[in-house]
Short mmCIF file of C-alpha atoms and ligand atoms in Angstrom, two decimals:
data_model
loop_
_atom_site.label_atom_id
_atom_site.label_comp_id
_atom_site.label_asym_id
_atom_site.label_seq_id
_atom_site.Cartn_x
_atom_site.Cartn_y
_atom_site.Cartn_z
CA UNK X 1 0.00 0.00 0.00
CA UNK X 2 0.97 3.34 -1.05
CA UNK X 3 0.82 7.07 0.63
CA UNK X 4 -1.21 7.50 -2.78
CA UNK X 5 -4.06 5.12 -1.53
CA UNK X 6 -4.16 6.89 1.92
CA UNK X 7 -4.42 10.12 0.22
CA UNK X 8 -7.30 8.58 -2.62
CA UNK X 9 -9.03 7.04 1.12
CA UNK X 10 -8.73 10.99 2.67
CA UNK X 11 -10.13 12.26 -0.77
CA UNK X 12 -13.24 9.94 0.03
CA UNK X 13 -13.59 9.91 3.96
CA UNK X 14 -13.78 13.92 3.74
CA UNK X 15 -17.07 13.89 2.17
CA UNK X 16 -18.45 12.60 5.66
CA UNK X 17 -21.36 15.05 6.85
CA UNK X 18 -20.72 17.30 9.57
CA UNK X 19 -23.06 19.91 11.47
CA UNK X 20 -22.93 22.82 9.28
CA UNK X 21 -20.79 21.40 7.05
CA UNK X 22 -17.80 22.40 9.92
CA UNK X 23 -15.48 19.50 8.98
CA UNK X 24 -13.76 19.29 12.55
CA UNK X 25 -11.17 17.31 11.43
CA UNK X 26 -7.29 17.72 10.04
CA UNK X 27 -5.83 14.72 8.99
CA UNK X 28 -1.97 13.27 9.04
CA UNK X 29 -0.69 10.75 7.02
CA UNK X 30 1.93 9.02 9.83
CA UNK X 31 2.83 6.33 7.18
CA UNK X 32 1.94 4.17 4.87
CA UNK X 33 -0.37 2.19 6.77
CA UNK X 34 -1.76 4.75 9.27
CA UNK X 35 -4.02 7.85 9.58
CA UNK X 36 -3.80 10.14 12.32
CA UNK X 37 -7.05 12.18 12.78
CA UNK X 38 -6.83 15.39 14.54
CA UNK X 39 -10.39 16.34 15.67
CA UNK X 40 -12.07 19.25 17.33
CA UNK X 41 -15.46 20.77 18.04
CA UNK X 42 -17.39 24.15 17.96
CA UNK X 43 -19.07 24.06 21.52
CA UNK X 44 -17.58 27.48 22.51
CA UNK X 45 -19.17 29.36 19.70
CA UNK X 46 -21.62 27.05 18.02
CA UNK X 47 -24.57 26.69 20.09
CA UNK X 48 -26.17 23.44 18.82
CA UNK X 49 -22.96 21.97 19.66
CA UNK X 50 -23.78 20.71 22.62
CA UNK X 51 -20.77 19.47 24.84
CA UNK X 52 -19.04 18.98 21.24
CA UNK X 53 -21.19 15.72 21.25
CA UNK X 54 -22.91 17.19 17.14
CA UNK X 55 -18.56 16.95 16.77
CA UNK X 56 -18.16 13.73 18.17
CA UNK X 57 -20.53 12.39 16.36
CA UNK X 58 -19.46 13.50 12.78
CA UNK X 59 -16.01 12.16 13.94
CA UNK X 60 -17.78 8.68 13.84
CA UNK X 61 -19.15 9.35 10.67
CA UNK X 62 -15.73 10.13 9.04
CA UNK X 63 -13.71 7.25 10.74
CA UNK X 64 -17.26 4.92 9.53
CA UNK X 65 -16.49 6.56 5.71
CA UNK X 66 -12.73 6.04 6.08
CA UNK X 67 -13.49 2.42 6.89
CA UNK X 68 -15.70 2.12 3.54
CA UNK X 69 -13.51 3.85 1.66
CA UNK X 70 -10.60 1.54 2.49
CA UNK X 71 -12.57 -1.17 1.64
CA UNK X 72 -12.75 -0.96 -1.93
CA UNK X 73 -8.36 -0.73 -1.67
CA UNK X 74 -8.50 -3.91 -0.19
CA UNK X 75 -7.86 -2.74 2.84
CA UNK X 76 -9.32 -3.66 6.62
CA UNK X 77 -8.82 -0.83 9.06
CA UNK X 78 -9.19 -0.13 12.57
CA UNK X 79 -9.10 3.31 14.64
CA UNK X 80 -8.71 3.83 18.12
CA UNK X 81 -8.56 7.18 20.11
CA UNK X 82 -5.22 7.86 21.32
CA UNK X 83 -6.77 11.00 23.72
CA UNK X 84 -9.49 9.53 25.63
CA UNK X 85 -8.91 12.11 28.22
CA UNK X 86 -9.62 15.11 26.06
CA UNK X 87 -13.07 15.15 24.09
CA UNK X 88 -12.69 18.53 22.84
CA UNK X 89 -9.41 17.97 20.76
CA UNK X 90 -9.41 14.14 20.30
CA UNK X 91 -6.91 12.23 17.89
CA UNK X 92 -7.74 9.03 16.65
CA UNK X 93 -5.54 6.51 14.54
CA UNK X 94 -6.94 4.54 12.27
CA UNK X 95 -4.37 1.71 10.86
CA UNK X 96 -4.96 0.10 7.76
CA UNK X 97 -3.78 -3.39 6.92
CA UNK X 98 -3.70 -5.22 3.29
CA UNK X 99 -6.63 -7.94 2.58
CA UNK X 100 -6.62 -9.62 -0.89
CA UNK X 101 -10.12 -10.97 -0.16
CA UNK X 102 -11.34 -8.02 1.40
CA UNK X 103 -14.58 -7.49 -0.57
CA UNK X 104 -15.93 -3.54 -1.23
CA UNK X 105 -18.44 -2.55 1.31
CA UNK X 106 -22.02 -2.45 -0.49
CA UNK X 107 -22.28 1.43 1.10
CA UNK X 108 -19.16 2.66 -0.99
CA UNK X 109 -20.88 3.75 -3.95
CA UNK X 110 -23.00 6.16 -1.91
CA UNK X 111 -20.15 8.15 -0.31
CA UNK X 112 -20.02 10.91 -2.88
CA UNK X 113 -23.78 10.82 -3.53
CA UNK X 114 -24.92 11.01 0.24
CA UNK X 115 -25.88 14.23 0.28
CA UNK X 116 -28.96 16.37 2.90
CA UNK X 117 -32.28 17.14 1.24
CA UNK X 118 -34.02 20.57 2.54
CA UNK X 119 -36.67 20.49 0.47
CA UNK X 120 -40.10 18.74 0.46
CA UNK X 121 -40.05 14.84 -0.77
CA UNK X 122 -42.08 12.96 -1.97
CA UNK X 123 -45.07 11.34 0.49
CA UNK X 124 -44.66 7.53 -0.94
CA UNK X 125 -44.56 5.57 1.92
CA UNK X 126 -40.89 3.42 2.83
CA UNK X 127 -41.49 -0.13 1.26
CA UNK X 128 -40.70 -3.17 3.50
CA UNK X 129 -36.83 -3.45 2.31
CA UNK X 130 -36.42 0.09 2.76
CA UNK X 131 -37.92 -0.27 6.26
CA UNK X 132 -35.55 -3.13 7.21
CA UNK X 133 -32.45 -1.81 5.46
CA UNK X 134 -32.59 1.53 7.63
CA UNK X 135 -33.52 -0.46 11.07
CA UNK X 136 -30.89 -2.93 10.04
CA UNK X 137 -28.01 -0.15 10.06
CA UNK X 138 -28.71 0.45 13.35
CA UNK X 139 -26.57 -2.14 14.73
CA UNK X 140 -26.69 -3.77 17.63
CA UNK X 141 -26.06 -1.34 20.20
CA UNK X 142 -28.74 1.86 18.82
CA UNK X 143 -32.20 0.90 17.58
CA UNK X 144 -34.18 2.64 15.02
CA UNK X 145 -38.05 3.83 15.48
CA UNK X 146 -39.93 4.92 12.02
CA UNK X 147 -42.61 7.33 12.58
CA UNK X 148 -44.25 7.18 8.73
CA UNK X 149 -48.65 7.74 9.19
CA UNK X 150 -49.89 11.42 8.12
CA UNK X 151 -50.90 11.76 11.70
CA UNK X 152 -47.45 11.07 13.01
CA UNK X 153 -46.20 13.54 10.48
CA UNK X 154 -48.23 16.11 11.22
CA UNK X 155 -47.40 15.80 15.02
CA UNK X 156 -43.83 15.98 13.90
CA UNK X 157 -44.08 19.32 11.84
CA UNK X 158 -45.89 21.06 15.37
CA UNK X 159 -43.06 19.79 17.13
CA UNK X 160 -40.22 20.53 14.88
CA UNK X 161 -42.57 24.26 14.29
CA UNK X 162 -41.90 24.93 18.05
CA UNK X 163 -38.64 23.75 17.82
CA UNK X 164 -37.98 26.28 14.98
CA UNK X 165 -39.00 29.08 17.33
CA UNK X 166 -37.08 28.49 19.79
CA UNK X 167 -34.15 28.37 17.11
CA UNK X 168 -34.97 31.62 15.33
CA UNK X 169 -35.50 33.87 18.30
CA UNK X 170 -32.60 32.59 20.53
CA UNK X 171 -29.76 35.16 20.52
CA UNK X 172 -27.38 33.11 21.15
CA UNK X 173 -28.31 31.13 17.61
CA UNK X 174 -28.25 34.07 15.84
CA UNK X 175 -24.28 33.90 15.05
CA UNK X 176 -24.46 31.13 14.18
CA UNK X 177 -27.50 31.33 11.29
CA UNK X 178 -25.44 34.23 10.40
CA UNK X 179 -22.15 32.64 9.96
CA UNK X 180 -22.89 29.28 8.35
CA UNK X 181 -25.19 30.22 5.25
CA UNK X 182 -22.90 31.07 2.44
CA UNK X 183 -25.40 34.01 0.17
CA UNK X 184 -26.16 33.03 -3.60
CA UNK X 185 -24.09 29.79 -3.59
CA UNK X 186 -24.96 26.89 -5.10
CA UNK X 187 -21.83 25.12 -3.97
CA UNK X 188 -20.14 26.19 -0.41
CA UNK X 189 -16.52 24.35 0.49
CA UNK X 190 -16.77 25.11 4.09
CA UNK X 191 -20.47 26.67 5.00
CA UNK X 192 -23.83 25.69 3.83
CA UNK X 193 -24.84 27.54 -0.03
CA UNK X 194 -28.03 29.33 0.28
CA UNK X 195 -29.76 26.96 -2.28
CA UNK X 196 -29.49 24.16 -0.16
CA UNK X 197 -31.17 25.73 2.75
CA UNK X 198 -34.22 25.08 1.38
CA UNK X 199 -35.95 28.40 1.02
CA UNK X 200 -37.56 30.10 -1.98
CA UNK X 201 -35.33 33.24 -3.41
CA UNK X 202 -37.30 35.88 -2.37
CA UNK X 203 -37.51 34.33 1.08
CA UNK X 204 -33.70 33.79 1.11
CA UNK X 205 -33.33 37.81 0.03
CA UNK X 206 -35.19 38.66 2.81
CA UNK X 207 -33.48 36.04 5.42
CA UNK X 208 -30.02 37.64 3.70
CA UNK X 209 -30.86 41.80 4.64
CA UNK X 210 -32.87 40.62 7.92
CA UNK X 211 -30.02 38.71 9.31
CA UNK X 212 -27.29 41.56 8.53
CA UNK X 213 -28.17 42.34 12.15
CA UNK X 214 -29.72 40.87 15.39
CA UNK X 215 -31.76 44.15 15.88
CA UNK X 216 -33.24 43.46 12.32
CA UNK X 217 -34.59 40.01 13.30
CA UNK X 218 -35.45 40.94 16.16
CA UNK X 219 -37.75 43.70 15.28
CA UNK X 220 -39.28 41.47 12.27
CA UNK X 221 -39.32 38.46 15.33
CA UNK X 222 -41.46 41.15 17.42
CA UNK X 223 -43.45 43.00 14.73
CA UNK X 224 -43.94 41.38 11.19
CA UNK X 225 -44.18 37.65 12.14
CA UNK X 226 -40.86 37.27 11.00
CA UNK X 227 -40.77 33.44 12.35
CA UNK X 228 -43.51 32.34 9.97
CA UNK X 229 -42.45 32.07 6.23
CA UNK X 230 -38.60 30.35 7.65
CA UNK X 231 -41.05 28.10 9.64
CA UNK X 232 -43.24 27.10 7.07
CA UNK X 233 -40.25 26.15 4.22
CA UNK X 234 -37.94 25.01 6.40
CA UNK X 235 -39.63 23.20 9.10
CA UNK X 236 -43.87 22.48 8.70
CA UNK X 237 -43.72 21.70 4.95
CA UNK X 238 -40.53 19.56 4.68
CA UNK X 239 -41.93 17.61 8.03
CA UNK X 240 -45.23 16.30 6.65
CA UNK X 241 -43.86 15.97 2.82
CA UNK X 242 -41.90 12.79 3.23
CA UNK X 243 -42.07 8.98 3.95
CA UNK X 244 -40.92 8.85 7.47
CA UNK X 245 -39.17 10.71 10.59
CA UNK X 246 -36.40 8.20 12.28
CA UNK X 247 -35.31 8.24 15.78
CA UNK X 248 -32.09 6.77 16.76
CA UNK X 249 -31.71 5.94 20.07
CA UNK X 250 -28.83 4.60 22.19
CA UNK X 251 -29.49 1.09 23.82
CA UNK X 252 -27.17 2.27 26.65
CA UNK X 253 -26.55 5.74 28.12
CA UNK X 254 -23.41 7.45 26.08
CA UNK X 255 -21.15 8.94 28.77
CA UNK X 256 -18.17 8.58 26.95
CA UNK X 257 -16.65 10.25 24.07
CA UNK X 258 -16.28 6.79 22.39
CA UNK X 259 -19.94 6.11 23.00
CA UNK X 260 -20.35 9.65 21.19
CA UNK X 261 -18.25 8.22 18.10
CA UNK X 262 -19.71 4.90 17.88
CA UNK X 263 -22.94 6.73 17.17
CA UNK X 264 -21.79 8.87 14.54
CA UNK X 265 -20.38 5.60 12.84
CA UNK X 266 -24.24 4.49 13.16
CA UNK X 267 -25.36 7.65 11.78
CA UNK X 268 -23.22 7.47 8.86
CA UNK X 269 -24.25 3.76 8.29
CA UNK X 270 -28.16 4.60 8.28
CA UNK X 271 -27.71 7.37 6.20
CA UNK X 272 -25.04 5.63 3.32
CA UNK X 273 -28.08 3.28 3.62
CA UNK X 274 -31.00 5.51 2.80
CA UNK X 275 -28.98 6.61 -0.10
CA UNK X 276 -28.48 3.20 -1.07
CA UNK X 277 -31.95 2.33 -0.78
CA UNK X 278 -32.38 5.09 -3.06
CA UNK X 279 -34.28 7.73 -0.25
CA UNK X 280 -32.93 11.32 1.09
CA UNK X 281 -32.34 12.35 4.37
CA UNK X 282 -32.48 15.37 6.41
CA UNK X 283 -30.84 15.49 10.02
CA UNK X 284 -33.33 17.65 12.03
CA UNK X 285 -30.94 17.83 15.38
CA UNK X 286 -32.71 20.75 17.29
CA UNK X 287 -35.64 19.48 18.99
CA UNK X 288 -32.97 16.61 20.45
CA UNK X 289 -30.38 19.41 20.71
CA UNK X 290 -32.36 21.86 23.03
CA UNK X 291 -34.15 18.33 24.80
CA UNK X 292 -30.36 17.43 26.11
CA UNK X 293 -30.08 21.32 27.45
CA UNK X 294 -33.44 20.97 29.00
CA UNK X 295 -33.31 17.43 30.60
CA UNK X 296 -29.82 18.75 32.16
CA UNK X 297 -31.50 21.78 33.41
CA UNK X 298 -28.94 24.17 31.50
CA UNK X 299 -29.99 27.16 30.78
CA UNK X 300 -28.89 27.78 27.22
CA UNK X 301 -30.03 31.56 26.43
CA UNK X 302 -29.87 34.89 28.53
CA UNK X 303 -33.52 35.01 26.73
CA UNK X 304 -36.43 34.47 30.01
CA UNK X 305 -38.64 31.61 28.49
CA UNK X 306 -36.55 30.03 25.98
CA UNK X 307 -35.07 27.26 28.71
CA UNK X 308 -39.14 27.00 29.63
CA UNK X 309 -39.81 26.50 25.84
CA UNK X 310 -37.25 23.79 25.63
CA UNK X 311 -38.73 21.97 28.82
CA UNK X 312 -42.10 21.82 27.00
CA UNK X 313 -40.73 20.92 23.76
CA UNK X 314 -38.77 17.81 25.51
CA UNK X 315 -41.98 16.87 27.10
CA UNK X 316 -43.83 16.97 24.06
CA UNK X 317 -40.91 15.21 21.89
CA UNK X 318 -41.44 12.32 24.69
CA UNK X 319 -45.26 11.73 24.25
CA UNK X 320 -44.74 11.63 20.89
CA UNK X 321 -42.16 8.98 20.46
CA UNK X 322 -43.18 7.27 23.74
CA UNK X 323 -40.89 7.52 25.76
CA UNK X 324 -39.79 8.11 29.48
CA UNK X 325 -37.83 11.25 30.13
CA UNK X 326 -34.63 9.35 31.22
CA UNK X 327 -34.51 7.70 27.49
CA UNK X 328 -31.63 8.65 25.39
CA UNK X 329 -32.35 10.18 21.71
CA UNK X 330 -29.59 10.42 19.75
CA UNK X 331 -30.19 11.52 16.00
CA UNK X 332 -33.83 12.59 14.41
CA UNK X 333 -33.92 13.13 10.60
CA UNK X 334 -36.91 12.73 8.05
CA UNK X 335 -36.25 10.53 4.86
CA UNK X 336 -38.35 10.02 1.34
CA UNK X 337 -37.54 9.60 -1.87
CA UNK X 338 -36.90 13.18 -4.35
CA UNK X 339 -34.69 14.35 -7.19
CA UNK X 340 -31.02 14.76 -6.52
CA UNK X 341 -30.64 18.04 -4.54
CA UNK X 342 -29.19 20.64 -7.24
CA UNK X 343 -27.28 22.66 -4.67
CA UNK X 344 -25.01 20.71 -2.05
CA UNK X 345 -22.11 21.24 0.74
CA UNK X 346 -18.67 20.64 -1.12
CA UNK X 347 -15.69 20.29 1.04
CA UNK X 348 -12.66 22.06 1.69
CA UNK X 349 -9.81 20.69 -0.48
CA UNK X 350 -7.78 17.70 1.01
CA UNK X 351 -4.95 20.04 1.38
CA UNK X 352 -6.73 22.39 3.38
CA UNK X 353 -7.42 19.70 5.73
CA UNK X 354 -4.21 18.34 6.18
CA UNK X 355 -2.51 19.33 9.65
CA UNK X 356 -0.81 22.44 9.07
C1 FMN G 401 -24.34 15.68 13.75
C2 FMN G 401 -25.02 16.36 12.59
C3 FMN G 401 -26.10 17.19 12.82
C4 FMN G 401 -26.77 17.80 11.75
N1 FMN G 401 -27.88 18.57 12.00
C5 FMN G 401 -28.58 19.09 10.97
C6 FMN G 401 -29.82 19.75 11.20
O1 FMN G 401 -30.28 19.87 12.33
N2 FMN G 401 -30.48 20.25 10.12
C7 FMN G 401 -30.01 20.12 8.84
O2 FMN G 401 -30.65 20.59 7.91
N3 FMN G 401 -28.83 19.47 8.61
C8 FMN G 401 -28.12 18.94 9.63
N4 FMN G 401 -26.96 18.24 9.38
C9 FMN G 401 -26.49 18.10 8.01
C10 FMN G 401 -25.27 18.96 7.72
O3 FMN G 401 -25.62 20.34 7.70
C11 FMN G 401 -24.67 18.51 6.39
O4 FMN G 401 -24.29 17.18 6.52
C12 FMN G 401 -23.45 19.32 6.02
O5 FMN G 401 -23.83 20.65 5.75
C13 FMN G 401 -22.77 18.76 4.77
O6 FMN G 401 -23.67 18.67 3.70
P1 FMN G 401 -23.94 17.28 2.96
O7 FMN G 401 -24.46 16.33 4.00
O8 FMN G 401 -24.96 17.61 1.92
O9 FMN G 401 -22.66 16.80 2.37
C14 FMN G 401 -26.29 17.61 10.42
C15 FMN G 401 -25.20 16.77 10.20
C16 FMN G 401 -24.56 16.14 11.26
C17 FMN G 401 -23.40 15.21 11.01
#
């Protein structure tokens, strides 16, 4: 095996999702038959973030795409975290080892192609393989629950429309809407391109001069129902217009960063395997996001209310799915089937990403 193959595995495993398309990753080749991952996470600035585990888990993702990618060099590989003591700037190795019969994971095709849809689906329910191929991917240690009738849907979109509000007039989130939408892009190496967000253009206009200040939003917050149209594209539609929303839930309480990674690796799995399978995904993190600040009792937002809002919203997330209040969720996303998203996340060149 060559530095070359390491560098056409890299070329792959970067197309991993991320929250906000952050990448919080540098990479290392040591030698030719090991990978040294430098990660990090955006907890001090990024809100949703939440104790860098939105990080940790797109570190499992990569090290899960690295693993597929190596597969179709013939190669078996294995990582291992050489920090375990330090979850904000953990390294992991991954070691890679020649295997003649080593066949080509089925999920490598759909590396490149994985890719978020924003925008409405289609409503044609999940057929039976579908069903089993995305509870499957769970694994044995996270389970899967499918939440597919209109009704369910429709209890969804309230949930993810309270959600939203809590998102849009929380201070403390506005930075970070601000920061991560690359204007007029179709393509964005290192932010997420307007098109993709999943808003009409004259919405996206508007979004663009309201959000050139928080006094702005907050005014057309306050005044001129500024909450509504975002709500409606982003959040109500897209939650009714698909097949199915998809819980993933930890069998056993994470408390550790690897716990944090192994789900990521799960995450990455289900969603390779929706693409697969021929469906789209959407990650729709903030209802668990401001659940885990709520169910810790930390209060997220200098705001009065919001931290109420978020106890409410938990409490409602947990009659809908069924479940007690200790339960662990740890990834919600809607999937269906619709057209290849024109506008996408690209990635920051591989040199870009390798440690400095
Ligand atoms: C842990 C995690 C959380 C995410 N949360 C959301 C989310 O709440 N809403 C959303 O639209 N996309 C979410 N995404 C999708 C990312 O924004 C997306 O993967 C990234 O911008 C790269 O784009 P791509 O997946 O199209 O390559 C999340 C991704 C990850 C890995």
């Amino acid at each position: 095996m060559s530095s070359d193959t390491l560098t056409h595995i890299l070329e792959l495993a970067r197309w991993a999702p991320s929250g906000d398309n952050t990448q919080p990753w540098r990479f290392e080749i040591v030698n030719d038959k090991q990978i040294r991952v430098y990660g990090n996470d955006t907890r001090e600035h990024i809100l949703y973030d939440y104790d860098g585990h939105p990080s940790h888990i797109a570190h499992g993702a990569l090290l899960e795409t690295m693993r597929i990618a190596a597969s179709g060099f013939a190669l078996a590989s294995q990582w291992t975290i050489s920090s375990p003591n330090d979850d904000r700037n953990p390294i992991y190795d991954v070691r890679f080892e020649s295997n003649p019969t080593m066949v080509r994971d089925p999920l490598f095709n759909s590396i490149e192609v994985r890719t978020v849809q924003r925008r409405p689906m289609r409503t044609s329910p999940l057929t039976n393989h579908q069903r089993k191929a995305l509870t499957d991917a769970a694994g044995t240690n996270f389970s899967v629950e499918l939440f597919e009738s209109l009704d369910d849907r429709i209890r969804i979109a309230k949930l993810l429309w309270h959600s939203a509000k809590i998102r849009l007039i929380c201070p403390e989130a506005y930075p970070v809407h601000k920061d991560i939408i690359e204007w007029r892009a179709r393509y964005s190496k290192d932010r997420i391109p307007e098109q993709a967000v999943g808003v009409d253009p004259a919405t996206a206009r508007l979004m663009e001069w309201v959000m050139e200040s928080w006094e702005r939003v907050n005014f057309f917050n306050r005044y001129l129902m500024g909450t509504v149209a975002p709500r409606i594209q982003l959040d109500l539609l897209p939650a009714i217009c698909c097949a199915a929303h998809l819980l993933v839930k930890p069998k056993h309480k994470p408390a550790e960063l690897i716990d944090w990674v192994n789900l990521g690796v799960t995450v990455q799995r289900i969603w390779l395997t929706a693409t697969r399978e021929g469906l789209h995904l959407q990650p729709q993190m903030t209802p668990i996001i401001f659940r885990w600040y709520a169910r810790a009792g930390r209060h997220f937002s200098k705001e009065p209310g919001l931290f109420d809002l978020a106890l409410k919203l938990a409490s409602n997330f947990e009659r809908l799915v069924q479940s007690p209040q200790n339960e662990d969720f740890g990834f919600f996303a809607r999937v269906g089937i619709s057209q290849q998203p024109k506008s996408r996340s690209i990635r920051q060149d591989l040199a870009s990403l390798m440690k400095a």
